[in-house]
Amino acid sequence: MEKTTGVKILGVGRYVPELVATNDDYAKIVETSDEWITQRTGIKTRHISDGEPTYYLGAMSAKEAIENAGIAAEDIGLILVTTCTPDYFTPSTACLIQRELGVVGCPAIDLNCACSGFVYAVDMARRYLLCDDIKYVLVVAAEELSKFVDYSDRSTCILFGDAAAAVVLEKSEDTLFSSFLAADGSGAGYLASRAMLTINPFRQTDSEFDMQMPEPNKHYLLQDGKEVYKFATKAMPYAVEKACEAAGIEPDDLDAIIPHQANIRIIETAAKHLHVPIDKMVLNIADYGNTSSASIPNAFYDGIESGRIKHGDKVCFVGFGGGLTYGACIVEY
Ligand code: UT7
């Protein structure tokens, strides 16, 4: 096992809307059933925004993480927010969260790597902590998928929920840290939500530019579930293996793997490929569904709360998602 300069997780926070939608609630709006959703995805309920915006969920989780870390918010040197479901193109969600925290000054950045966002952000946070005069980095994963879900599409709407979770990180010498990040843009069309079309008074062409993407219904999330499934079952174990290789450990040496909570069957397949028991995986998909980049820190939060994850544990965060992006990151909690 190779020790290096990594990150210490000083505090965690989580915030979810109170409103809960059960599988039976979905059966009232699309042709589906509790049995189908439970067997095919492992999801039972999701928390859904009752109007609270993405930045609000993020700010609430950040406040808890800062309090839990026992630091002053003013000492945060960088705010990194992962979201693919922001409230505005500009300002960034990071700036809105900064305003909500009442600490202005430090840089605030949004990262969009879809569901892999948290893994990318932890890696990025470490690089800032290594290079810059920054003592603490606040990473917030805030997502409100309900804004982008097409509630007439039964194959996607049943999957997604809203949540935010945050961590405060500082540099830690002589610890375990490794990461493996990757992307495969050739799969860009498999999971997409459209932004704006080109509209300006100077346009001369009527036809739309061929972006080589599927044509979505407005801005709604469009997913080729089967292709994403195939990609995920390969990408997830591969990323864990690569991160373990870089750390000089085997997957079975990990105390906990915290996977992106997209589908229980994807997680079970990954566990099989990695030759680890399923109880190595920290799961809360049944209660929250897929909350994109918030799903990994949200499961981490539950793992700590329940006592499943303890200080000193070797923990692997592993994600995959739109882009297509994927990656894993190993830390010592
Ligand atoms: O973070 C983003 C990452 N996204 C993912 O990880 C999603 C990856 N993909 C999946 O999780 C799965 O592909 C789904 C859950 C989206 C779909 O499960 P599946 O086992 O691949 O189902 P399928 O698409 O093969 O559909 C099987 C059948 C179809 O009916 P027919 O054609 O066999 O008659 C679908 O129309 O299930 C039907 N179906 C449903 N039935 C009841 C699809 N959605 C539903 C539904 N309720 N909600």
Short mmCIF file of C-alpha atoms in Angstrom, two decimals, residues 38-245:
data_model
loop_
_atom_site.label_atom_id
_atom_site.label_comp_id
_atom_site.label_asym_id
_atom_site.label_seq_id
_atom_site.Cartn_x
_atom_site.Cartn_y
_atom_site.Cartn_z
CA THR A 38 -38.02 -2.71 -7.37
CA GLN A 39 -36.85 -5.74 -9.36
CA ARG A 40 -35.22 -3.82 -12.23
CA THR A 41 -33.65 -0.97 -10.28
CA GLY A 42 -33.77 -1.55 -6.51
CA ILE A 43 -35.45 1.83 -6.01
CA LYS A 44 -38.41 2.25 -3.63
CA THR A 45 -38.62 6.00 -2.98
CA ARG A 46 -36.95 9.26 -4.03
CA HIS A 47 -36.97 12.73 -2.54
CA ILE A 48 -38.33 15.33 -4.95
CA SER A 49 -38.10 19.11 -4.82
CA ASP A 50 -41.24 20.91 -3.76
CA GLY A 51 -39.85 24.07 -5.34
CA GLU A 52 -36.55 24.35 -3.49
CA PRO A 53 -33.85 25.16 -6.08
CA THR A 54 -30.61 23.22 -6.59
CA TYR A 55 -28.44 25.85 -4.91
CA TYR A 56 -30.61 25.79 -1.79
CA LEU A 57 -30.22 22.01 -1.40
CA GLY A 58 -26.48 22.45 -1.89
CA ALA A 59 -26.16 25.32 0.58
CA MET A 60 -28.05 23.41 3.27
CA SER A 61 -25.77 20.37 2.88
CA ALA A 62 -22.71 22.66 2.87
CA LYS A 63 -23.77 24.32 6.13
CA GLU A 64 -23.96 20.94 7.84
CA ALA A 65 -20.60 19.84 6.42
CA ILE A 66 -18.90 23.04 7.65
CA GLU A 67 -20.44 22.67 11.11
CA ASN A 68 -19.50 18.99 11.20
CA ALA A 69 -15.91 19.88 10.22
CA GLY A 70 -15.73 22.38 13.07
CA ILE A 71 -14.19 25.09 10.90
CA ALA A 72 -15.18 28.68 10.23
CA ALA A 73 -16.85 29.12 6.84
CA GLU A 74 -14.51 32.10 6.23
CA ASP A 75 -11.55 29.70 6.18
CA ILE A 76 -12.78 27.87 3.08
CA GLY A 77 -10.30 28.57 0.29
CA LEU A 78 -12.27 27.10 -2.62
CA ILE A 79 -15.86 26.07 -3.30
CA LEU A 80 -16.26 23.31 -5.88
CA VAL A 81 -19.81 22.46 -6.81
CA THR A 82 -20.74 19.48 -8.94
CA THR A 83 -24.05 19.72 -10.73
CA CYS A 84 -25.58 18.89 -14.09
CA THR A 85 -28.90 20.37 -13.00
CA PRO A 86 -28.12 24.02 -12.15
CA ASP A 87 -30.70 26.74 -11.63
CA TYR A 88 -28.91 29.17 -13.97
CA PHE A 89 -26.32 29.05 -16.76
CA THR A 90 -24.87 32.03 -14.92
CA PRO A 91 -24.33 32.71 -12.06
CA SER A 92 -22.83 29.37 -11.21
CA THR A 93 -24.40 27.24 -8.49
CA ALA A 94 -21.09 27.64 -6.63
CA CYS A 95 -21.54 31.43 -6.49
CA LEU A 96 -25.14 31.07 -5.31
CA ILE A 97 -24.05 28.66 -2.57
CA GLN A 98 -21.24 31.02 -1.59
CA ARG A 99 -23.77 33.86 -1.23
CA GLU A 100 -26.00 31.62 0.87
CA LEU A 101 -23.08 30.71 3.15
CA GLY A 102 -22.34 34.40 3.62
CA VAL A 103 -18.67 34.05 2.75
CA VAL A 104 -17.50 35.97 -0.25
CA GLY A 105 -13.99 36.10 -1.62
CA CYS A 106 -12.73 32.60 -2.29
CA PRO A 107 -12.99 31.16 -5.83
CA ALA A 108 -16.20 29.28 -6.57
CA ILE A 109 -16.40 26.85 -9.47
CA ASP A 110 -19.10 24.64 -11.01
CA LEU A 111 -18.05 21.28 -12.41
CA ASN A 112 -20.29 19.33 -14.74
CA CYS A 113 -19.19 15.72 -15.11
CA ALA A 114 -22.74 14.41 -14.64
CA CYS A 115 -22.92 11.51 -12.16
CA SER A 116 -19.11 11.19 -11.91
CA GLY A 117 -18.89 14.77 -10.64
CA PHE A 118 -18.09 14.01 -7.01
CA VAL A 119 -15.18 11.72 -7.90
CA TYR A 120 -13.77 14.33 -10.28
CA ALA A 121 -14.22 17.06 -7.65
CA VAL A 122 -12.39 15.18 -4.89
CA ASP A 123 -9.47 14.63 -7.26
CA MET A 124 -9.53 18.31 -8.29
CA ALA A 125 -9.77 19.46 -4.68
CA ARG A 126 -6.64 17.50 -3.81
CA ARG A 127 -4.73 19.08 -6.67
CA TYR A 128 -5.67 22.56 -5.41
CA LEU A 129 -4.72 21.59 -1.86
CA LEU A 130 -1.32 20.38 -3.08
CA CYS A 131 -0.49 23.40 -5.23
CA ASP A 132 -2.15 26.36 -3.67
CA ASP A 133 -2.26 28.20 -0.43
CA ILE A 134 -5.70 26.81 0.31
CA LYS A 135 -6.41 25.21 3.69
CA TYR A 136 -9.92 23.87 3.15
CA VAL A 137 -11.90 22.97 0.04
CA LEU A 138 -15.67 22.67 0.22
CA VAL A 139 -17.04 20.15 -2.29
CA VAL A 140 -20.80 20.29 -2.76
CA ALA A 141 -22.73 17.89 -4.99
CA ALA A 142 -26.16 19.39 -5.59
CA GLU A 143 -28.69 17.97 -8.02
CA GLU A 144 -32.29 18.47 -8.88
CA LEU A 145 -33.03 15.92 -11.57
CA SER A 146 -36.76 16.50 -11.23
CA LYS A 147 -36.35 19.69 -13.30
CA PHE A 148 -34.99 17.71 -16.24
CA VAL A 149 -36.94 14.46 -16.06
CA ASP A 150 -39.64 13.75 -18.62
CA TYR A 151 -42.46 12.47 -16.43
CA SER A 152 -44.13 10.86 -19.42
CA ASP A 153 -41.11 8.59 -20.07
CA ARG A 154 -41.48 5.62 -17.73
CA SER A 155 -38.02 4.22 -18.46
CA THR A 156 -36.25 7.30 -17.05
CA CYS A 157 -38.61 9.17 -14.72
CA ILE A 158 -38.77 6.35 -12.15
CA LEU A 159 -34.98 6.43 -11.70
CA PHE A 160 -34.22 9.94 -10.53
CA GLY A 161 -34.46 11.95 -7.32
CA ASP A 162 -33.14 15.21 -5.85
CA ALA A 163 -30.44 15.57 -3.19
CA ALA A 164 -27.31 17.39 -2.13
CA ALA A 165 -24.33 16.29 -0.07
CA ALA A 166 -21.10 18.04 0.83
CA VAL A 167 -17.66 17.41 2.29
CA VAL A 168 -14.94 19.67 3.70
CA LEU A 169 -11.45 18.54 2.71
CA GLU A 170 -7.97 19.44 3.86
CA LYS A 171 -4.55 18.20 2.85
CA SER A 172 -3.29 15.11 4.65
CA GLU A 173 0.34 13.95 4.55
CA ASP A 174 1.32 10.30 4.49
CA THR A 175 -2.07 8.83 3.72
CA LEU A 176 -3.70 6.61 1.13
CA PHE A 177 -4.92 8.39 -1.98
CA SER A 178 -5.32 7.39 -5.59
CA SER A 179 -7.64 8.29 -8.40
CA PHE A 180 -8.51 7.22 -11.88
CA LEU A 181 -10.59 9.55 -14.05
CA ALA A 182 -11.75 8.94 -17.59
CA ALA A 183 -14.26 9.97 -20.24
CA ASP A 184 -15.57 8.55 -23.47
CA GLY A 185 -17.18 11.30 -25.51
CA SER A 186 -18.13 8.85 -28.24
CA GLY A 187 -21.03 7.88 -25.96
CA ALA A 188 -22.22 11.50 -25.60
CA GLY A 189 -25.58 10.71 -27.19
CA TYR A 190 -26.53 8.01 -24.71
CA LEU A 191 -27.46 10.39 -21.91
CA ALA A 192 -28.33 13.97 -22.78
CA SER A 193 -30.28 17.01 -21.73
CA ARG A 194 -30.30 19.90 -24.18
CA ALA A 195 -29.43 23.54 -23.36
CA MET A 196 -30.31 26.40 -25.76
CA LEU A 197 -30.65 26.41 -29.53
CA THR A 198 -28.82 29.15 -31.44
CA ILE A 199 -31.18 32.10 -31.66
CA ASN A 200 -29.93 35.49 -32.86
CA PRO A 201 -31.17 38.17 -35.27
CA PHE A 202 -28.27 37.61 -37.70
CA ARG A 203 -28.92 33.95 -38.50
CA GLN A 204 -29.18 33.12 -42.17
CA THR A 205 -29.68 29.35 -42.02
CA ASP A 206 -33.00 27.75 -41.16
CA SER A 207 -31.71 24.25 -40.67
CA GLU A 208 -30.28 23.20 -37.34
CA PHE A 209 -26.62 22.21 -37.08
CA ASP A 210 -26.21 18.45 -36.89
CA MET A 211 -24.81 17.91 -33.42
CA GLN A 212 -24.88 14.14 -33.85
CA MET A 213 -27.08 13.82 -30.82
CA PRO A 214 -30.53 12.32 -30.41
CA GLU A 215 -33.38 14.81 -30.68
CA PRO A 216 -34.72 15.39 -27.19
CA ASN A 217 -38.14 16.53 -26.09
CA LYS A 218 -37.36 20.15 -25.07
CA HIS A 219 -34.65 20.15 -22.37
CA TYR A 220 -35.74 16.79 -20.95
CA LEU A 221 -33.25 14.10 -20.12
CA LEU A 222 -32.98 11.50 -22.82
CA GLN A 223 -31.33 8.19 -22.05
CA ASP A 224 -30.53 5.01 -23.93
CA GLY A 225 -30.85 2.88 -20.81
CA LYS A 226 -29.45 -0.28 -22.34
CA GLU A 227 -26.30 1.41 -23.68
CA VAL A 228 -25.67 3.21 -20.38
CA TYR A 229 -26.22 -0.06 -18.53
CA LYS A 230 -23.65 -1.88 -20.70
CA PHE A 231 -21.14 0.95 -20.26
CA ALA A 232 -21.71 1.15 -16.48
CA THR A 233 -21.20 -2.55 -15.78
CA LYS A 234 -17.75 -2.34 -17.43
CA ALA A 235 -16.71 1.17 -16.37
CA MET A 236 -17.43 0.79 -12.67
CA PRO A 237 -15.27 -2.29 -11.93
CA TYR A 238 -12.58 -1.02 -14.33
CA ALA A 239 -12.29 2.31 -12.52
CA VAL A 240 -12.08 0.61 -9.10
CA GLU A 241 -9.39 -1.76 -10.37
CA LYS A 242 -7.33 1.09 -11.85
CA ALA A 243 -7.57 3.17 -8.65
CA CYS A 244 -6.61 0.11 -6.54
CA GLU A 245 -3.69 -0.63 -8.85
#
